[in-house]
Short mmCIF file of N, CA, C and O in Angstrom, two decimals:
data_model
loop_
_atom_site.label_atom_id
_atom_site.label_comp_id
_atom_site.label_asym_id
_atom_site.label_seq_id
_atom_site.Cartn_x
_atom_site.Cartn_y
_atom_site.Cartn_z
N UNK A 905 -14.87 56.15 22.63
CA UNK A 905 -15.76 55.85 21.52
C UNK A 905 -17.13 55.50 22.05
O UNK A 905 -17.38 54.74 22.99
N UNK A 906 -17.94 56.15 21.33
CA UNK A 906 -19.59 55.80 21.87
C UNK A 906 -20.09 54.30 21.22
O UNK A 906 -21.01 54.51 20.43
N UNK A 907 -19.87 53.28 21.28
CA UNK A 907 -20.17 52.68 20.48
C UNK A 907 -21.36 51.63 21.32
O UNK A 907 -21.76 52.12 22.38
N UNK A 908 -21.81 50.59 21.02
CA UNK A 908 -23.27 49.93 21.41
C UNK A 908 -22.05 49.12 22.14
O UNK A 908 -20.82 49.06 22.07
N UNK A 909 -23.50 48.28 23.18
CA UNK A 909 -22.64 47.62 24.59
C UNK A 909 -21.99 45.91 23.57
O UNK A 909 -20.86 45.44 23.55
N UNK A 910 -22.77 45.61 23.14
CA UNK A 910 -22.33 43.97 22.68
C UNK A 910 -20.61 44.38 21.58
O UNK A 910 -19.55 43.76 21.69
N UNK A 911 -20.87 45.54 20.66
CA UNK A 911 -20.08 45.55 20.11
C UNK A 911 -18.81 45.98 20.99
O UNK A 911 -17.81 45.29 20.84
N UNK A 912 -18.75 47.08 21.90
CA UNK A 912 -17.69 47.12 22.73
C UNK A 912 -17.29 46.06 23.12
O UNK A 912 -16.12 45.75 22.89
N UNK A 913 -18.00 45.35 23.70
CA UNK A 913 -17.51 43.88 24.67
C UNK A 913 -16.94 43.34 23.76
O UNK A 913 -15.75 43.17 24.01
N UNK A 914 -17.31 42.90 22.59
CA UNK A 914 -16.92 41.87 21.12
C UNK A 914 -15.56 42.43 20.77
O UNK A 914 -14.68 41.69 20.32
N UNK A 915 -15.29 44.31 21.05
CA UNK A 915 -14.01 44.36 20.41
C UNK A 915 -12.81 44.42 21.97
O UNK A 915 -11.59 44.57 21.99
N UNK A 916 -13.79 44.22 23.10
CA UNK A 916 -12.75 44.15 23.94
C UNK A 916 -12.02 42.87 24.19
O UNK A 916 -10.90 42.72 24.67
N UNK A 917 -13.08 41.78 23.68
CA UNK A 917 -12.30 40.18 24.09
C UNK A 917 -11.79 40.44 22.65
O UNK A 917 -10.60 40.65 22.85
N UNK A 918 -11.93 40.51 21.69
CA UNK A 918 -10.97 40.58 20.37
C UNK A 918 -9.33 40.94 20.32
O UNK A 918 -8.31 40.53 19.77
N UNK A 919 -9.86 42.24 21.52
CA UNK A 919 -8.22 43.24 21.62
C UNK A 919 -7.78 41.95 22.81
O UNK A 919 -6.76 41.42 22.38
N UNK A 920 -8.13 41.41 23.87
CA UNK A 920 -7.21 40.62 24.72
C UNK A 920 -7.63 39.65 24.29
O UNK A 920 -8.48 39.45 25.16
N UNK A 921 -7.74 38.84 23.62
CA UNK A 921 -7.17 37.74 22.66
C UNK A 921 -6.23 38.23 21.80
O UNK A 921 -5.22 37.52 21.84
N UNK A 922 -6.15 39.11 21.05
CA UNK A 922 -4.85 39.66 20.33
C UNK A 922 -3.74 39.65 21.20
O UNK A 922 -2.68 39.02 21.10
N UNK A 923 -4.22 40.66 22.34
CA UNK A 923 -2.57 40.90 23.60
C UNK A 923 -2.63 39.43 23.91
O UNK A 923 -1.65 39.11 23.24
N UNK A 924 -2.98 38.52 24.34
CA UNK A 924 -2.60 37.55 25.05
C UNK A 924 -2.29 36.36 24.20
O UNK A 924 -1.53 35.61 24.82
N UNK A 925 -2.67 35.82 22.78
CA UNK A 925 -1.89 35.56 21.89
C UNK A 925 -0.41 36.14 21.22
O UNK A 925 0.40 35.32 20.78
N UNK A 926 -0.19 37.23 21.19
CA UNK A 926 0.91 38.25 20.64
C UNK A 926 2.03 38.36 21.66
O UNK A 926 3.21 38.55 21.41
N UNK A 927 1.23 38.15 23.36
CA UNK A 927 2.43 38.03 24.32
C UNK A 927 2.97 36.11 24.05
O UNK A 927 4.09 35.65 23.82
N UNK A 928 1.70 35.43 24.21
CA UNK A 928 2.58 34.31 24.20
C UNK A 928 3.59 33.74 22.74
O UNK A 928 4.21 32.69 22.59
N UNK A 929 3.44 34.89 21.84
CA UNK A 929 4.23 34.64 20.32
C UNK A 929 5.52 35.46 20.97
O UNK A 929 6.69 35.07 21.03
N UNK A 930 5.19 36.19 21.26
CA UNK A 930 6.75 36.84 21.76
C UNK A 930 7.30 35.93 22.45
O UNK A 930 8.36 35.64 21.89
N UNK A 931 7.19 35.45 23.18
CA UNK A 931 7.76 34.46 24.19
C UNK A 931 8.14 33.23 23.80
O UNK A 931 9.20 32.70 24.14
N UNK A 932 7.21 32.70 23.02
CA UNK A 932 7.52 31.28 22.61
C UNK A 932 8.15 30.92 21.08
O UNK A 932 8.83 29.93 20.83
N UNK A 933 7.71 32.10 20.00
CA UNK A 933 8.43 31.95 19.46
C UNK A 933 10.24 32.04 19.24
O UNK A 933 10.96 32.90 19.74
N UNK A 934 10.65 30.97 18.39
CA UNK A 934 12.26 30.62 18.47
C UNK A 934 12.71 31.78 17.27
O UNK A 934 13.92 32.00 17.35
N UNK A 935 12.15 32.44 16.38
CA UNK A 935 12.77 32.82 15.60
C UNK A 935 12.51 34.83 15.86
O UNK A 935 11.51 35.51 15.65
N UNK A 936 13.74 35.19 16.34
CA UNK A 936 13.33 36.59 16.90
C UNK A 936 12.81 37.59 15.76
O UNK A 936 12.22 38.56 16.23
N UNK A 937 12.93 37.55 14.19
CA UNK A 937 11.94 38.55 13.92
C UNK A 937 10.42 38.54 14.40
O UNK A 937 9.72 39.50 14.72
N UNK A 938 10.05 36.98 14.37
CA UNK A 938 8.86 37.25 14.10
C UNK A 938 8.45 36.98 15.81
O UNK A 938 7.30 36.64 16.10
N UNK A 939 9.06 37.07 16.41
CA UNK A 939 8.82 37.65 17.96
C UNK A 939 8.54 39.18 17.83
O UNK A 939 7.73 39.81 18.52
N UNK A 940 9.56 39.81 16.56
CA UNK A 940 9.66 41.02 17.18
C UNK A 940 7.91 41.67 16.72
O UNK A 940 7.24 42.45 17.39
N UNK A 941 7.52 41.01 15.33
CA UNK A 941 6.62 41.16 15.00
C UNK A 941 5.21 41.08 15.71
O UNK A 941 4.30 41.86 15.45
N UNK A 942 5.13 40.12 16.58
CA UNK A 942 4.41 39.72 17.53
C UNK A 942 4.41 40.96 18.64
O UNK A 942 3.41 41.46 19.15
N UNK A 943 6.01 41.40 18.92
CA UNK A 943 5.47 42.37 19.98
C UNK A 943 5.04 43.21 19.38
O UNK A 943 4.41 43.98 20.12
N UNK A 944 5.04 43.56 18.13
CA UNK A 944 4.31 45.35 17.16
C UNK A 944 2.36 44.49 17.44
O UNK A 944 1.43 45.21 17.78
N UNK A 945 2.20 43.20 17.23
CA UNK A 945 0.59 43.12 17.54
C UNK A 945 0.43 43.60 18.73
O UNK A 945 -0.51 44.37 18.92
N UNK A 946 1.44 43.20 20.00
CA UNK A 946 0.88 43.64 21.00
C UNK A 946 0.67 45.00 21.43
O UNK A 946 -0.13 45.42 22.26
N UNK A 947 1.52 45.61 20.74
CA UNK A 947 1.50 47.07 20.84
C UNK A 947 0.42 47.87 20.35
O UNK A 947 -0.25 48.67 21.00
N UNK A 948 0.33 47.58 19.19
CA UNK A 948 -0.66 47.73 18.08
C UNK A 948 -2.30 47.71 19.02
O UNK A 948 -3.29 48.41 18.82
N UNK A 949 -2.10 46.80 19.90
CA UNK A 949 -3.82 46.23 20.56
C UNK A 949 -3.50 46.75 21.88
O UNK A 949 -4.47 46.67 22.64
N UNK A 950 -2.63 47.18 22.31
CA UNK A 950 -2.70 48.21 23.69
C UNK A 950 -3.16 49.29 23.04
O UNK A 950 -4.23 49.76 23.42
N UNK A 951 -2.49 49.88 21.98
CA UNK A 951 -3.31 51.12 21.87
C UNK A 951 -4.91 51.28 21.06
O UNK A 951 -5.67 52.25 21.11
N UNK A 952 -5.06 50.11 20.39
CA UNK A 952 -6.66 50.08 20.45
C UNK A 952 -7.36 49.95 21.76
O UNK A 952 -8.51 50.30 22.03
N UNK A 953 -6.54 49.43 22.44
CA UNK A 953 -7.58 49.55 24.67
C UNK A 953 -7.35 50.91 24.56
O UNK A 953 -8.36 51.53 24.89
N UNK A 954 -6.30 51.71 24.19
CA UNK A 954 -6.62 53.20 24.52
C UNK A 954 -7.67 53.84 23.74
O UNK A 954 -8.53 54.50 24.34
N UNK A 955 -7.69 53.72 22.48
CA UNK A 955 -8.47 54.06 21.99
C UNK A 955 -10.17 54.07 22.31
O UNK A 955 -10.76 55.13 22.52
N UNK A 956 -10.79 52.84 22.32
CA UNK A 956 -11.72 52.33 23.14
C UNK A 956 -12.16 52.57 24.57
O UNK A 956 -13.27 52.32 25.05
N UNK A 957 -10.81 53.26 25.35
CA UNK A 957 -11.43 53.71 26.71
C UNK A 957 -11.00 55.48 26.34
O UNK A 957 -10.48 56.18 27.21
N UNK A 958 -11.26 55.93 25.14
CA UNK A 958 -11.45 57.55 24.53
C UNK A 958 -10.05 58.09 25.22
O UNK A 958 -10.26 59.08 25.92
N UNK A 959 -8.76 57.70 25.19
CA UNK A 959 -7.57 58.26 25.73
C UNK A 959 -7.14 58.30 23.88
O UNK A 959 -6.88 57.26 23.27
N UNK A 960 -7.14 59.15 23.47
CA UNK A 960 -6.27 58.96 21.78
C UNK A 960 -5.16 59.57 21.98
O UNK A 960 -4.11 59.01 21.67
N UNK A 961 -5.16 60.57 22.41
CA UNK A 961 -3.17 60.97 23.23
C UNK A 961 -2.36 60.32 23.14
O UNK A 961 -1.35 60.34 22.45
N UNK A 962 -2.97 59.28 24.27
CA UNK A 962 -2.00 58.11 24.49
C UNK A 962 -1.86 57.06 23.53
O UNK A 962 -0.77 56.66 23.11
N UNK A 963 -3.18 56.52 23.12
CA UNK A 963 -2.92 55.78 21.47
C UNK A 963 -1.86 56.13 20.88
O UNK A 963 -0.80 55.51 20.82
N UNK A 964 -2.16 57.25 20.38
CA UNK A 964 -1.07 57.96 19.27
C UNK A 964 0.17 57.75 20.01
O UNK A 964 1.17 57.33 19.42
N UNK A 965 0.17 58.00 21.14
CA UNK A 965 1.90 57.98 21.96
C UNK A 965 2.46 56.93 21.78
O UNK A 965 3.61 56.74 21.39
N UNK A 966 1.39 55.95 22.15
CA UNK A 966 1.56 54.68 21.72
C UNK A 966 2.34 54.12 20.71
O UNK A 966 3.32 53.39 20.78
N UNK A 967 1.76 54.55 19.81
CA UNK A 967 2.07 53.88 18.44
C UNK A 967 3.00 54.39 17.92
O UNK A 967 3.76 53.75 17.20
N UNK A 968 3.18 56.01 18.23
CA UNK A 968 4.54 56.86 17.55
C UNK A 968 5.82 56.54 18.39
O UNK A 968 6.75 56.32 17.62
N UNK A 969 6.17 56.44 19.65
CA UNK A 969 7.14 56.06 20.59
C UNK A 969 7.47 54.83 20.70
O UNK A 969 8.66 54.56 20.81
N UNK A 970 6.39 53.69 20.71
CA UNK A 970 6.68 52.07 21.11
C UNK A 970 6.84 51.48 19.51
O UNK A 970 7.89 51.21 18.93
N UNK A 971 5.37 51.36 18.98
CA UNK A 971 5.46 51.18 17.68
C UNK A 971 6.01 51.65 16.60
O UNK A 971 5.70 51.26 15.47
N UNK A 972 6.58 52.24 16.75
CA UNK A 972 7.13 53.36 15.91
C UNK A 972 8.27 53.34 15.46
O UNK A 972 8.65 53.22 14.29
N UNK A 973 9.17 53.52 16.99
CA UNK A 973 10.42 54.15 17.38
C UNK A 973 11.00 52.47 17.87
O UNK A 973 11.83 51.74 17.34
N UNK A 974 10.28 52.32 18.91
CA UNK A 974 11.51 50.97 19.69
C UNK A 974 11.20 49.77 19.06
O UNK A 974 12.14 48.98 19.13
N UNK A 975 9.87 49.18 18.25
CA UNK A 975 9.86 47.62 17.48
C UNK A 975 10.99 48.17 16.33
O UNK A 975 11.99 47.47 16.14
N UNK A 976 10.87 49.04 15.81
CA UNK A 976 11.82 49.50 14.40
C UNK A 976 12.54 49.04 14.76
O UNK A 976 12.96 47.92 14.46
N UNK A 977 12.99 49.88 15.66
CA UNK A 977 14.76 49.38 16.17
C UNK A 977 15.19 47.97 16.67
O UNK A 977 16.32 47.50 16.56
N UNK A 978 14.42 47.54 17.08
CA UNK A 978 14.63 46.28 17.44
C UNK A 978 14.58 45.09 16.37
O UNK A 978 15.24 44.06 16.46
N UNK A 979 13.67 45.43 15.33
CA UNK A 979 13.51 44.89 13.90
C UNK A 979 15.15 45.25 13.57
O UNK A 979 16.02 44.38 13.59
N UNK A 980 15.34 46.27 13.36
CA UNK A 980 16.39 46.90 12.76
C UNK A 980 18.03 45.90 13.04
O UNK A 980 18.90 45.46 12.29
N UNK A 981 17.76 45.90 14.91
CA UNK A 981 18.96 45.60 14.89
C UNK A 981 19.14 44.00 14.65
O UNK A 981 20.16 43.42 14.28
N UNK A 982 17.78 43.41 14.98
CA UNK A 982 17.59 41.38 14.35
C UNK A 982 17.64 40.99 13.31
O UNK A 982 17.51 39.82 12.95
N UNK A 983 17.91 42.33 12.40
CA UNK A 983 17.77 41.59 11.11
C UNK A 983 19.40 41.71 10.40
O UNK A 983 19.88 41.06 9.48
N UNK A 984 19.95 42.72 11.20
CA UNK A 984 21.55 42.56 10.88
C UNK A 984 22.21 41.41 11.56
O UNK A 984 23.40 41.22 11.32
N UNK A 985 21.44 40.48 12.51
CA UNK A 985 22.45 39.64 13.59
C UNK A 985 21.62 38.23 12.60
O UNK A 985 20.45 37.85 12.49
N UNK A 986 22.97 37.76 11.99
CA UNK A 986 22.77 36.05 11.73
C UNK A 986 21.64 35.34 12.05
O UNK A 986 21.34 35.11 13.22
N UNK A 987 20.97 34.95 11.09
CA UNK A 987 20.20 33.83 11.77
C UNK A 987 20.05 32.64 11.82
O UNK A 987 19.24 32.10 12.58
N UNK A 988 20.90 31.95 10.92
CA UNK A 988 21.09 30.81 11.58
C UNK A 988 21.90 30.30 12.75
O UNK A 988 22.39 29.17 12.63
N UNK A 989 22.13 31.05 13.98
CA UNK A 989 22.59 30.68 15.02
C UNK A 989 21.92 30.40 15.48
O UNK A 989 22.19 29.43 16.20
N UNK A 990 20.65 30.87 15.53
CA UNK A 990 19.35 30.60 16.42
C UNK A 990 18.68 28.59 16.14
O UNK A 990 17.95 27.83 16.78
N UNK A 991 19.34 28.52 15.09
CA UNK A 991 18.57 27.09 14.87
C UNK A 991 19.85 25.82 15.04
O UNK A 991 19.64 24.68 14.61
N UNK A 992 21.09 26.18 15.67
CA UNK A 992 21.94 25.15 15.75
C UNK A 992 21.46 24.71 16.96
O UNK A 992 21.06 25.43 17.88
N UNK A 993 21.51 23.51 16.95
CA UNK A 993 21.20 22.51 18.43
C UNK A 993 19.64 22.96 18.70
O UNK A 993 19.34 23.45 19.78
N UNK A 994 18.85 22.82 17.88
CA UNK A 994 16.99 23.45 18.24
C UNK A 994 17.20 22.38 18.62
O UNK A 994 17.87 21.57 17.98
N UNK A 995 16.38 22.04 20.33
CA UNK A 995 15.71 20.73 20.50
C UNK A 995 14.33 21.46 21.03
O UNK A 995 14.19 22.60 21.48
N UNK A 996 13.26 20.30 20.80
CA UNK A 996 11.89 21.19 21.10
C UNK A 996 11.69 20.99 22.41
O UNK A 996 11.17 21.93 23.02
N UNK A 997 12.00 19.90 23.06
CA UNK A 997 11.48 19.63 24.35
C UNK A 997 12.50 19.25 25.17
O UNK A 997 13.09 18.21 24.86
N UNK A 998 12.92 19.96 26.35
CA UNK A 998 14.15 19.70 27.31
C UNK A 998 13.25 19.62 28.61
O UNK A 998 12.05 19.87 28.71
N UNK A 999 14.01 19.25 29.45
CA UNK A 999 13.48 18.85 30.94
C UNK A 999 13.55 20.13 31.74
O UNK A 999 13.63 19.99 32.96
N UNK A 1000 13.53 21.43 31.22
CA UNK A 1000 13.60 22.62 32.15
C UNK A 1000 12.43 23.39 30.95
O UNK A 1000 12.14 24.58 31.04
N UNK A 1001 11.96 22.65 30.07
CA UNK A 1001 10.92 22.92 29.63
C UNK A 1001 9.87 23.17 30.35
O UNK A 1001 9.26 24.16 30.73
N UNK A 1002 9.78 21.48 30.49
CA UNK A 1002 8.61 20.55 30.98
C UNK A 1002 8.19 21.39 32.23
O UNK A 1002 7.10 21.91 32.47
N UNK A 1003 9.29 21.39 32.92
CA UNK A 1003 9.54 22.19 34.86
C UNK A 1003 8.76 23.43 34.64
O UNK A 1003 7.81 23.91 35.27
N UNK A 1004 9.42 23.85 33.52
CA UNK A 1004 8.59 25.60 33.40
C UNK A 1004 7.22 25.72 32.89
O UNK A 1004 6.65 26.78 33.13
N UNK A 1005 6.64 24.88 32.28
CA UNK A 1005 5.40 24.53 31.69
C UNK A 1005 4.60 24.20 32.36
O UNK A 1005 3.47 24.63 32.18
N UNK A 1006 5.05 22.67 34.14
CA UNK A 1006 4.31 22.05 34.82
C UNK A 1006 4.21 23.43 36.14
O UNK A 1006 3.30 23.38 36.97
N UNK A 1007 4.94 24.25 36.16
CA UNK A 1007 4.93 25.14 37.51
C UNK A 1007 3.61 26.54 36.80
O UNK A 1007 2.44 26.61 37.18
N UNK A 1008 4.00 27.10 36.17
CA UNK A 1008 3.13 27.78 35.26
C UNK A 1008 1.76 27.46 35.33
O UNK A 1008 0.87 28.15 35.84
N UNK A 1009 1.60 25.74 34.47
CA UNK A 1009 0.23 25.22 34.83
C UNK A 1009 -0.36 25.31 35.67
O UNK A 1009 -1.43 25.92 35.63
N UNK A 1010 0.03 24.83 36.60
CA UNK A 1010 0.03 24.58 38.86
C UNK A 1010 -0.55 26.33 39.11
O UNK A 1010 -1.57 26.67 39.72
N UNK A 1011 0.25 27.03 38.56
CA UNK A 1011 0.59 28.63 39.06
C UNK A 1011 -1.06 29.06 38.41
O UNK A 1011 -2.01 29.39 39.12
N UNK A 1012 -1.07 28.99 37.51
CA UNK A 1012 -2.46 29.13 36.69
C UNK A 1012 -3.84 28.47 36.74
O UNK A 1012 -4.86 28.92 36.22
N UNK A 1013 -3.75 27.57 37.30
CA UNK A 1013 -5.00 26.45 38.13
C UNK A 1013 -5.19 27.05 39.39
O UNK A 1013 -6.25 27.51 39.81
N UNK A 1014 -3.84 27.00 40.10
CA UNK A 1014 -4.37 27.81 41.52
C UNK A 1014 -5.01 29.25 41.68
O UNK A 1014 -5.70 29.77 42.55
N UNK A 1015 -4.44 29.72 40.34
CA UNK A 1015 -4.95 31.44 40.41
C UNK A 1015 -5.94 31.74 40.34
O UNK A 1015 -6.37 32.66 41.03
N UNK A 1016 -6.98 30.81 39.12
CA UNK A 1016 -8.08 30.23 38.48
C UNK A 1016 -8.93 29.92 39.66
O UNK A 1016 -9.98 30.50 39.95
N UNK A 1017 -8.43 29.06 40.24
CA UNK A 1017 -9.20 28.49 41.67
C UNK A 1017 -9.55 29.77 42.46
O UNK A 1017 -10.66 30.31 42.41
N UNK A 1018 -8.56 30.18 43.17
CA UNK A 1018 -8.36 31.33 44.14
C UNK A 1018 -9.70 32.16 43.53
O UNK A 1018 -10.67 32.42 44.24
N UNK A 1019 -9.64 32.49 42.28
CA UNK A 1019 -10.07 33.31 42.01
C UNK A 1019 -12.05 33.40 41.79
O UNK A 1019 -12.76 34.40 41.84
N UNK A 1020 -12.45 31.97 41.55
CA UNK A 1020 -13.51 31.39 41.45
C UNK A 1020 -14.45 31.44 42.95
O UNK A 1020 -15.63 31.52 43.30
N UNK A 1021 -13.20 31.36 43.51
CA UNK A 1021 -14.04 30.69 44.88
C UNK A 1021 -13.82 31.50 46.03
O UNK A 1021 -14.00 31.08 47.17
N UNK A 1022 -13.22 33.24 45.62
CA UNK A 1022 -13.82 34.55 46.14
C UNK A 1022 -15.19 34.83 45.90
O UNK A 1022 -15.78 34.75 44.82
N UNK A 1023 -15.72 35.25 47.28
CA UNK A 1023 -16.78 36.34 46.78
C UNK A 1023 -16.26 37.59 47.40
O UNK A 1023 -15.76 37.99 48.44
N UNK A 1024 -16.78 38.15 45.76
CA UNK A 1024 -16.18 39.36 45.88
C UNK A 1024 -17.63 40.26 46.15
O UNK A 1024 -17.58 41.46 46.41
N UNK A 1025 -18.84 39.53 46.05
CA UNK A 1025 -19.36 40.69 46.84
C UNK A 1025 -19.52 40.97 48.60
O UNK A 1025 -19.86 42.00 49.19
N UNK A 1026 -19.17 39.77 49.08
CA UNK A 1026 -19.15 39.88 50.57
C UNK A 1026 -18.06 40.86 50.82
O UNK A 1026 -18.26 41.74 51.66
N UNK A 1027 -16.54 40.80 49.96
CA UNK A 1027 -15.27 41.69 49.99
C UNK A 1027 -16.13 42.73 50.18
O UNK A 1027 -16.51 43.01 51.32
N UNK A 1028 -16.59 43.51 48.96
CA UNK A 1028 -16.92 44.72 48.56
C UNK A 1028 -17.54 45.13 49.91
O UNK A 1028 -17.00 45.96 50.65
N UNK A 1029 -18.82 44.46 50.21
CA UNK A 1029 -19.61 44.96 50.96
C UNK A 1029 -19.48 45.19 52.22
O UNK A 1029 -20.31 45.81 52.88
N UNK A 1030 -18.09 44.57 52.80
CA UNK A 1030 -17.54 44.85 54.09
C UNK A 1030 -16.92 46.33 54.01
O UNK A 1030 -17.12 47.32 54.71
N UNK A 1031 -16.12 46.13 52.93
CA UNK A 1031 -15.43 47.55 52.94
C UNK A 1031 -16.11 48.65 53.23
O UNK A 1031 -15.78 49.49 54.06
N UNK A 1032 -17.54 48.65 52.23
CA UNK A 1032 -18.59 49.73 52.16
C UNK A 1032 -19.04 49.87 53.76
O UNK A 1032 -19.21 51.00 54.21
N UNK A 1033 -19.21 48.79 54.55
CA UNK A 1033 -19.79 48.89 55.33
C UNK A 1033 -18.54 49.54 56.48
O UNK A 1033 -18.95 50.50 57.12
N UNK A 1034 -17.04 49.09 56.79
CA UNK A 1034 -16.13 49.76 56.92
C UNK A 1034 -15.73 51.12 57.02
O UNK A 1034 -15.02 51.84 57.73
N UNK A 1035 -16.43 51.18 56.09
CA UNK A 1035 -16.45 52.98 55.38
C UNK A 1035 -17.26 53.71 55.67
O UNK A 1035 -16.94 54.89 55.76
N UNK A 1036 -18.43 53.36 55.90
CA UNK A 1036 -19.82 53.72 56.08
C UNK A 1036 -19.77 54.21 58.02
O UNK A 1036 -19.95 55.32 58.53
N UNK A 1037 -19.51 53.15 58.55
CA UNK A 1037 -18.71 53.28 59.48
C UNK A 1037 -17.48 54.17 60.44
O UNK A 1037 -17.22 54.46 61.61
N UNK A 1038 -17.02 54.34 59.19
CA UNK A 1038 -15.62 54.97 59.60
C UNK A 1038 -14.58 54.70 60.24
O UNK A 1038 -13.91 55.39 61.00
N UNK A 1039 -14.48 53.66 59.90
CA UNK A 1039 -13.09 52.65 60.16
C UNK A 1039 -12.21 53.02 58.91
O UNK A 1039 -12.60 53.20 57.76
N UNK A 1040 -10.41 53.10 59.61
CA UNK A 1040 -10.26 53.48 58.54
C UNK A 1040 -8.80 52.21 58.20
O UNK A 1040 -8.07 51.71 59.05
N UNK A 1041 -8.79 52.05 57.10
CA UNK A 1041 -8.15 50.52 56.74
C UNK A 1041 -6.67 50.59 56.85
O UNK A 1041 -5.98 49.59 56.64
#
């Protein structure tokens, strides 16, 4: 899509705020339709990234094969399986919660870090120079 630079950018953090809200609804939500629903957003906003980087092939593949074909079915088969099994013994907060929440955090601060306090243009510019060179990696 030809579209102006601010508005691209505006619909690219839009589409990964969608995927990255819609993954953590899949995941965290307790009640599996509307997990399953959550994964059709995420699906739904992968193939607007296709769209947006001019692949519509794959959009469409997208949406006719994943969205289409496998959330159906998966809708299909959660809505024949009981649901109140899912809510006997709900407790919200267990101690292998907490563990999975505090390692995650840790995992996500350090990545954050790591990632801040690369320079990536000294990386780049070795390589180039590597290359330039003819060293070969």
């Amino acid at each position: 899509m030809n579209l102006p630079g601010p508005i691209h950018d505006f619909l690219l953090v839009f589409l990964g705020l969608g995927l990255i809200l819609g993954g953590l609804a899949v995941v965290l939500l307790t009640n599996p339709i509307f997990s399953a629903f959550s994964l059709g957003l995420v699906l739904v906003c992968i193939s607007l990234f296709y769209i947006l980087s001019n692949s519509h092939f794959v959009a469409a593949t997208q949406l006719l094969i994943y969205m289409g074909a496998i959330n159906i079915l998966i809708l299909f088969v959660v809505m024949f399986m009981n649901g109140s099994e899912y809510y006997k013994d709900f407790n919200l907060w267990t101690v292998g919660n907490g563990l999975t929440y505090l390692i995650c955090t840790s995992l996500f601060v350090l990545l954050i870090t790591i990632i801040s306090n690369t320079t990536w243009y000294e990386f780049s510019n070795s390589l180039y120079l590597d290359y330039k060179k003819g060293i070969k990696l």
